[in-house]
C-alpha cells in the first residue's frame, strides 16, 4: 500500500480483520516497513496531573466518582512537579509527554490557565506535548495550540452503536466534535479505542472504520486492552486475548499506514513475546515511565521496557524522525 485512503467501507475493513492471523500479520508488517522504520518505537510518558472525581460514568474507568475504587482523588499537580516529571521522562528516552486530567470537559478557569503553563513548560524542554482533558471547544484548543501543544488525545472508546452501553453521560458525536475542534486548531489528533468492553468484532470494525474514514487520519492511534479496575462495572470482564490485540493492531496498521499505532493499556498482562507480536503487526509506540503506572493502572516501567527493546533489537524513536503532521 503506497497511498492513504479515506474511503474505506466496513466490509473492506471486516475482510482485512477476518484474514487468517498469520497472513494478516504478514500484510501489516509489510505495510509497516513501507511507511516506518520497524526498529523504532515512539516512547511516550503519560502523567495523571489531576486524578479521580470525574462526573462521567465510563464503565471501564476507575476515576469516575460514582464507582467505589481504591483510587485516591488528587487535585491538579503543581506546575513545577509536572515539569520535573517531564524532564525525567526526557532523560529516560521519551519523545512525547502526555498530561491527563480526569475532567468531563475543560472549563475556562484557573486550572486551565495552569494547564497552559504546563504545556509551555514541557514544550520548552523540547518534548512533544500531548494532553487529554475531556471535551474541548475550538477556542480552548486554539489556546492550547498557541501554548505549544502538539497532540490531543480523545479516544472514541468503542463503536457508535455500542457507545451507549459503556457511557451515558455524553454522546458519541461529542467525541467527534472535540476531535474536529482539535483539528481545526492545528493540533495533531491522538484517537483510538479500547477492546474488551463486551463489544463484538463488528463493533471493533465499526470503530476502526470511523477512524480510517476521517478526512485526516489520527496521527496517533492507541489500541487499549481493558484494564479491569476493581469497583467498576467491567471489573469481571475476561482478559483480552493477545491475538485480539494483534488483530486490531494489524488492521489499524493496514488501513491507516502513516499513523503511529500505540500499544497502550494492557501491556502489564502481556509477556515480552506477546508484545513482540504486536510490534511485528505494526505497533510502533508505547507508554512507559518511572512510576510504573498508566494513569491509575499498572504498567511496565522504563527499565523493563528498555531491556525488552534490547532483546528485540528496538530503539526509541527520536522526535525529529516522527511522522509528518501533514498526513
Tab-separated table of C-alpha atoms in Angstrom:
chain	number	residue	atom	x	y	z
A	1	UNK	CA	0.000	0.000	0.000
A	2	UNK	CA	1.548	3.272	-1.171
A	3	UNK	CA	-1.379	5.615	-0.661
A	4	UNK	CA	-3.564	6.772	2.196
A	5	UNK	CA	-7.246	6.055	1.712
A	6	UNK	CA	-10.159	7.702	3.493
A	7	UNK	CA	-12.959	5.885	1.680
A	8	UNK	CA	-12.801	2.531	3.453
A	9	UNK	CA	-16.063	0.620	3.808
A	10	UNK	CA	-16.914	-1.519	6.813
A	11	UNK	CA	-16.994	-4.526	4.504
A	12	UNK	CA	-13.436	-3.901	3.320
A	13	UNK	CA	-12.124	-3.443	6.837
A	14	UNK	CA	-14.002	-6.533	8.054
A	15	UNK	CA	-12.387	-8.562	5.280
A	16	UNK	CA	-8.965	-7.386	6.453
A	17	UNK	CA	-9.793	-8.004	10.140
A	18	UNK	CA	-11.049	-11.528	9.356
A	19	UNK	CA	-7.966	-12.658	7.410
A	20	UNK	CA	-6.095	-15.694	8.722
A	21	UNK	CA	-3.951	-14.310	11.512
A	22	UNK	CA	-0.512	-15.043	10.089
A	23	UNK	CA	-1.479	-13.654	6.676
A	24	UNK	CA	-2.852	-10.551	8.376
A	25	UNK	CA	0.315	-10.002	10.404
A	26	UNK	CA	2.497	-10.533	7.328
A	27	UNK	CA	0.481	-7.958	5.340
A	28	UNK	CA	0.563	-5.470	8.212
A	29	UNK	CA	4.304	-5.926	8.712
A	30	UNK	CA	4.848	-5.318	5.001
A	31	UNK	CA	2.827	-2.089	5.111
A	32	UNK	CA	4.627	-1.044	8.282
A	33	UNK	CA	8.026	-1.360	6.612
A	34	UNK	CA	6.920	0.809	3.691
A	35	UNK	CA	5.882	3.689	5.953
A	36	UNK	CA	8.038	3.410	9.081
A	37	UNK	CA	11.346	2.157	10.387
A	38	UNK	CA	10.318	-1.088	12.110
A	39	UNK	CA	13.122	-0.929	14.659
A	40	UNK	CA	11.980	2.465	16.022
A	41	UNK	CA	9.336	2.729	18.732
A	42	UNK	CA	7.937	6.048	19.918
A	43	UNK	CA	8.371	6.148	23.694
A	44	UNK	CA	5.713	8.225	25.440
A	45	UNK	CA	5.195	9.075	29.083
A	46	UNK	CA	1.695	9.646	30.455
A	47	UNK	CA	1.210	11.536	33.714
A	48	UNK	CA	-2.074	11.985	35.552
A	49	UNK	CA	-1.976	15.661	36.521
A	50	UNK	CA	-5.450	15.528	38.099
A	51	UNK	CA	-6.772	12.175	39.300
A	52	UNK	CA	-10.257	10.884	40.155
A	53	UNK	CA	-13.501	12.613	40.979
A	54	UNK	CA	-14.734	12.619	37.369
A	55	UNK	CA	-18.527	13.095	36.966
A	56	UNK	CA	-18.662	10.811	33.905
A	57	UNK	CA	-19.874	7.190	34.158
A	58	UNK	CA	-17.475	5.445	31.738
A	59	UNK	CA	-17.934	1.806	32.767
A	60	UNK	CA	-14.231	0.971	32.455
A	61	UNK	CA	-12.824	3.915	34.386
A	62	UNK	CA	-11.714	3.825	37.997
A	63	UNK	CA	-11.600	7.617	38.082
A	64	UNK	CA	-15.386	8.007	37.879
A	65	UNK	CA	-16.605	9.497	41.146
A	66	UNK	CA	-19.659	7.227	41.278
A	67	UNK	CA	-17.652	3.990	41.497
A	68	UNK	CA	-16.101	2.692	44.698
A	69	UNK	CA	-12.481	2.004	43.804
A	70	UNK	CA	-9.201	2.265	45.666
A	71	UNK	CA	-8.111	5.233	43.552
A	72	UNK	CA	-7.408	8.377	45.575
A	73	UNK	CA	-8.636	11.705	44.299
A	74	UNK	CA	-5.751	14.070	43.595
A	75	UNK	CA	-6.134	17.748	42.768
A	76	UNK	CA	-4.200	19.371	39.938
A	77	UNK	CA	-0.468	18.887	40.445
A	78	UNK	CA	1.834	21.903	40.844
A	79	UNK	CA	3.321	23.021	37.544
A	80	UNK	CA	6.851	22.564	38.888
A	81	UNK	CA	6.138	18.916	39.743
A	82	UNK	CA	4.839	18.238	36.237
A	83	UNK	CA	7.907	19.840	34.630
A	84	UNK	CA	10.166	17.690	36.828
A	85	UNK	CA	8.365	14.548	35.636
A	86	UNK	CA	8.670	15.704	32.031
A	87	UNK	CA	12.403	16.293	32.421
A	88	UNK	CA	12.837	12.819	33.895
A	89	UNK	CA	10.812	11.335	31.035
A	90	UNK	CA	13.070	13.033	28.507
A	91	UNK	CA	16.159	11.699	30.266
A	92	UNK	CA	14.648	8.204	30.108
A	93	UNK	CA	14.216	8.404	26.336
A	94	UNK	CA	10.645	9.643	25.924
A	95	UNK	CA	9.980	11.934	22.989
A	96	UNK	CA	6.330	12.624	23.904
A	97	UNK	CA	4.899	13.665	27.265
A	98	UNK	CA	1.161	13.436	27.780
A	99	UNK	CA	-0.741	15.080	30.625
A	100	UNK	CA	-4.133	13.698	31.631
A	101	UNK	CA	-6.780	15.334	33.798
A	102	UNK	CA	-9.907	13.486	34.943
A	103	UNK	CA	-12.343	16.125	33.739
A	104	UNK	CA	-15.550	15.800	31.758
A	105	UNK	CA	-14.665	18.953	29.882
A	106	UNK	CA	-12.241	21.837	30.018
A	107	UNK	CA	-13.504	24.919	31.827
A	108	UNK	CA	-12.091	28.396	31.374
A	109	UNK	CA	-10.776	28.845	34.877
A	110	UNK	CA	-7.521	28.972	36.854
A	111	UNK	CA	-6.960	25.241	36.454
A	112	UNK	CA	-6.980	25.594	32.671
A	113	UNK	CA	-4.589	28.544	32.984
A	114	UNK	CA	-2.248	26.218	34.901
A	115	UNK	CA	-2.544	23.561	32.197
A	116	UNK	CA	-1.497	26.196	29.673
A	117	UNK	CA	1.596	26.928	31.762
A	118	UNK	CA	2.380	23.211	31.979
A	119	UNK	CA	2.138	22.897	28.190
A	120	UNK	CA	4.502	25.822	27.733
A	121	UNK	CA	6.966	24.382	30.226
A	122	UNK	CA	7.033	20.896	28.716
A	123	UNK	CA	7.275	22.321	25.212
A	124	UNK	CA	10.325	24.315	26.303
A	125	UNK	CA	12.027	21.019	27.184
A	126	UNK	CA	11.878	20.004	23.534
A	127	UNK	CA	9.301	17.252	24.042
A	128	UNK	CA	6.161	16.710	22.007
A	129	UNK	CA	3.377	17.784	24.358
A	130	UNK	CA	0.090	15.894	24.469
A	131	UNK	CA	-2.964	16.454	26.667
A	132	UNK	CA	-6.147	14.557	27.379
A	133	UNK	CA	-8.541	16.764	29.324
A	134	UNK	CA	-12.016	15.758	28.181
A	135	UNK	CA	-14.247	17.739	25.858
A	136	UNK	CA	-12.764	20.872	24.344
A	137	UNK	CA	-14.124	23.883	22.462
A	138	UNK	CA	-12.382	25.289	19.407
A	139	UNK	CA	-11.340	28.389	21.372
A	140	UNK	CA	-9.784	26.260	24.109
A	141	UNK	CA	-7.993	24.163	21.507
A	142	UNK	CA	-6.547	27.318	19.980
A	143	UNK	CA	-5.219	28.394	23.394
A	144	UNK	CA	-3.523	25.024	23.808
A	145	UNK	CA	-2.055	25.180	20.314
A	146	UNK	CA	-0.677	28.661	20.930
A	147	UNK	CA	0.944	27.378	24.140
A	148	UNK	CA	2.773	24.713	22.142
A	149	UNK	CA	0.506	21.657	22.367
A	150	UNK	CA	1.478	19.092	19.730
A	151	UNK	CA	-1.247	16.473	20.159
A	152	UNK	CA	-4.598	15.992	21.879
A	153	UNK	CA	-5.852	12.571	22.925
A	154	UNK	CA	-9.569	11.888	22.723
A	155	UNK	CA	-10.367	8.216	22.187
A	156	UNK	CA	-13.583	7.021	20.560
A	157	UNK	CA	-13.518	4.147	23.088
A	158	UNK	CA	-15.792	1.886	21.024
A	159	UNK	CA	-18.232	1.889	18.123
A	160	UNK	CA	-21.032	4.402	17.798
A	161	UNK	CA	-23.667	1.666	18.141
A	162	UNK	CA	-22.140	0.207	21.328
A	163	UNK	CA	-21.164	3.532	22.879
A	164	UNK	CA	-24.324	3.993	24.951
A	165	UNK	CA	-23.701	0.624	26.623
A	166	UNK	CA	-20.449	1.966	28.068
A	167	UNK	CA	-21.122	5.668	28.710
A	168	UNK	CA	-24.386	7.522	29.302
A	169	UNK	CA	-23.080	10.928	30.384
A	170	UNK	CA	-22.054	12.014	26.887
A	171	UNK	CA	-22.743	11.093	23.282
A	172	UNK	CA	-20.500	9.600	20.632
A	173	UNK	CA	-20.943	12.708	18.474
A	174	UNK	CA	-19.453	14.814	21.256
A	175	UNK	CA	-16.256	12.781	20.914
A	176	UNK	CA	-16.159	13.622	17.231
A	177	UNK	CA	-16.881	17.300	17.928
A	178	UNK	CA	-13.829	17.568	20.188
A	179	UNK	CA	-11.635	15.859	17.590
A	180	UNK	CA	-12.948	18.317	14.986
A	181	UNK	CA	-12.167	21.279	17.262
A	182	UNK	CA	-8.648	19.978	17.864
A	183	UNK	CA	-8.041	19.504	14.147
A	184	UNK	CA	-9.331	22.993	13.302
A	185	UNK	CA	-6.900	24.488	15.817
A	186	UNK	CA	-3.949	22.855	14.056
A	187	UNK	CA	-3.207	20.270	16.763
A	188	UNK	CA	-2.487	16.669	15.779
A	189	UNK	CA	-5.023	14.063	16.852
A	190	UNK	CA	-4.462	11.016	19.056
A	191	UNK	CA	-7.560	8.807	18.961
A	192	UNK	CA	-8.184	5.098	19.212
A	193	UNK	CA	-10.192	2.832	21.447
A	194	UNK	CA	-10.493	0.038	23.975
A	195	UNK	CA	-11.218	-3.622	23.330
A	196	UNK	CA	-12.569	-5.993	25.941
A	197	UNK	CA	-15.572	-3.852	26.892
A	198	UNK	CA	-18.013	-6.562	25.844
A	199	UNK	CA	-18.171	-5.332	22.263
A	200	UNK	CA	-18.429	-7.584	19.204
A	201	UNK	CA	-15.943	-7.931	16.356
A	202	UNK	CA	-18.398	-5.841	14.306
A	203	UNK	CA	-18.092	-3.054	16.893
A	204	UNK	CA	-14.318	-3.143	16.585
A	205	UNK	CA	-14.536	-2.929	12.810
A	206	UNK	CA	-17.009	-0.057	13.096
A	207	UNK	CA	-14.713	1.913	15.395
A	208	UNK	CA	-11.772	1.386	13.049
A	209	UNK	CA	-13.952	2.483	10.131
A	210	UNK	CA	-14.793	5.754	11.902
A	211	UNK	CA	-11.087	6.464	12.429
A	212	UNK	CA	-9.991	5.410	8.933
A	213	UNK	CA	-12.631	7.492	7.147
A	214	UNK	CA	-11.779	10.759	8.895
A	215	UNK	CA	-10.610	13.458	6.416
A	216	UNK	CA	-7.199	13.193	8.074
A	217	UNK	CA	-6.327	10.023	9.947
A	218	UNK	CA	-5.359	10.451	13.606
A	219	UNK	CA	-1.596	10.839	13.721
A	220	UNK	CA	-1.611	8.516	16.749
A	221	UNK	CA	-3.976	5.552	17.181
A	222	UNK	CA	-3.868	3.950	20.658
A	223	UNK	CA	-5.124	0.367	20.904
A	224	UNK	CA	-6.015	-0.366	24.528
A	225	UNK	CA	-6.910	-3.662	26.173
A	226	UNK	CA	-9.373	-3.151	29.024
A	227	UNK	CA	-7.590	-2.659	32.331
A	228	UNK	CA	-10.064	-4.244	34.712
A	229	UNK	CA	-10.371	-1.950	37.733
A	230	UNK	CA	-11.988	-3.326	40.870
A	231	UNK	CA	-15.138	-1.418	41.714
A	232	UNK	CA	-16.073	-0.567	38.111
A	233	UNK	CA	-18.941	-2.253	36.229
A	234	UNK	CA	-16.469	-4.061	33.946
A	235	UNK	CA	-14.169	-5.402	36.667
A	236	UNK	CA	-15.135	-9.015	35.929
A	237	UNK	CA	-14.767	-8.882	32.166
A	238	UNK	CA	-12.384	-11.525	30.808
A	239	UNK	CA	-8.812	-10.676	29.894
A	240	UNK	CA	-8.439	-9.642	26.273
A	241	UNK	CA	-6.764	-12.465	24.282
A	242	UNK	CA	-3.417	-11.432	22.823
A	243	UNK	CA	-4.499	-12.436	19.321
A	244	UNK	CA	-7.382	-9.961	19.520
A	245	UNK	CA	-4.874	-7.195	20.234
A	246	UNK	CA	-2.619	-8.354	17.392
A	247	UNK	CA	-5.590	-8.463	15.008
A	248	UNK	CA	-6.679	-4.921	15.951
A	249	UNK	CA	-3.170	-3.510	15.637
A	250	UNK	CA	-2.545	-5.205	12.297
A	251	UNK	CA	-5.848	-3.982	10.854
A	252	UNK	CA	-5.206	-0.430	12.069
A	253	UNK	CA	-1.744	-0.518	10.529
A	254	UNK	CA	-3.051	-1.579	7.109
A	255	UNK	CA	-5.894	0.934	6.887
A	256	UNK	CA	-4.005	3.869	8.469
A	257	UNK	CA	-0.462	3.218	7.218
A	258	UNK	CA	1.149	6.541	8.109
A	259	UNK	CA	-0.244	6.757	11.637
A	260	UNK	CA	1.629	5.866	14.783
A	261	UNK	CA	-0.170	2.837	16.271
A	262	UNK	CA	0.287	2.724	20.029
A	263	UNK	CA	0.260	-0.437	22.117
A	264	UNK	CA	-1.344	1.177	25.151
A	265	UNK	CA	-3.228	-0.155	28.178
A	266	UNK	CA	-2.953	-3.851	28.907
A	267	UNK	CA	0.790	-4.327	28.417
A	268	UNK	CA	1.270	-5.219	32.073
A	269	UNK	CA	-0.575	-8.504	31.401
A	270	UNK	CA	1.427	-9.282	28.254
A	271	UNK	CA	4.614	-11.275	28.069
A	272	UNK	CA	7.580	-9.924	26.131
A	273	UNK	CA	6.800	-12.444	23.378
A	274	UNK	CA	3.205	-11.212	23.137
A	275	UNK	CA	4.341	-7.604	22.883
A	276	UNK	CA	6.778	-8.642	20.166
A	277	UNK	CA	3.840	-9.952	18.126
A	278	UNK	CA	2.178	-6.535	18.492
A	279	UNK	CA	5.303	-4.775	17.230
A	280	UNK	CA	5.535	-7.215	14.317
A	281	UNK	CA	1.884	-6.427	13.493
A	282	UNK	CA	2.641	-2.714	13.216
A	283	UNK	CA	2.590	-1.163	16.687
A	284	UNK	CA	5.323	1.467	16.932
A	285	UNK	CA	4.590	3.328	20.136
A	286	UNK	CA	4.234	2.536	23.849
A	287	UNK	CA	3.607	4.345	27.108
A	288	UNK	CA	6.284	3.913	29.744
A	289	UNK	CA	7.638	5.738	32.779
A	290	UNK	CA	9.432	5.521	36.079
A	291	UNK	CA	6.208	5.404	38.120
A	292	UNK	CA	5.127	2.067	36.559
A	293	UNK	CA	1.542	3.228	36.172
A	294	UNK	CA	-0.612	4.219	33.216
A	295	UNK	CA	-2.864	6.853	34.768
A	296	UNK	CA	-4.207	4.701	37.634
A	297	UNK	CA	-3.465	1.163	36.435
A	298	UNK	CA	-0.193	-0.829	36.469
A	299	UNK	CA	2.195	-0.516	33.528
A	300	UNK	CA	5.710	-1.793	32.806
A	301	UNK	CA	8.487	0.549	33.953
A	302	UNK	CA	11.169	2.190	31.854
A	303	UNK	CA	13.965	-0.212	32.836
A	304	UNK	CA	11.837	-3.234	31.923
A	305	UNK	CA	10.907	-1.674	28.587
A	306	UNK	CA	14.477	-0.764	27.715
A	307	UNK	CA	15.521	-4.364	28.389
A	308	UNK	CA	12.733	-5.534	26.087
A	309	UNK	CA	13.923	-3.122	23.399
A	310	UNK	CA	17.421	-4.523	23.702
A	311	UNK	CA	16.158	-8.095	23.457
A	312	UNK	CA	14.053	-7.327	20.371
A	313	UNK	CA	16.535	-5.037	18.615
A	314	UNK	CA	14.325	-1.974	19.023
A	315	UNK	CA	15.230	1.611	19.888
A	316	UNK	CA	13.339	4.777	20.886
A	317	UNK	CA	12.069	6.904	18.018
A	318	UNK	CA	13.653	10.332	18.038
A	319	UNK	CA	11.366	13.343	17.823
A	320	UNK	CA	12.975	14.577	14.604
A	321	UNK	CA	12.109	11.280	12.872
A	322	UNK	CA	8.416	11.424	13.714
A	323	UNK	CA	5.666	11.138	11.140
A	324	UNK	CA	4.863	14.412	9.441
A	325	UNK	CA	1.830	16.186	10.804
A	326	UNK	CA	0.686	16.938	7.271
A	327	UNK	CA	-0.502	13.403	6.513
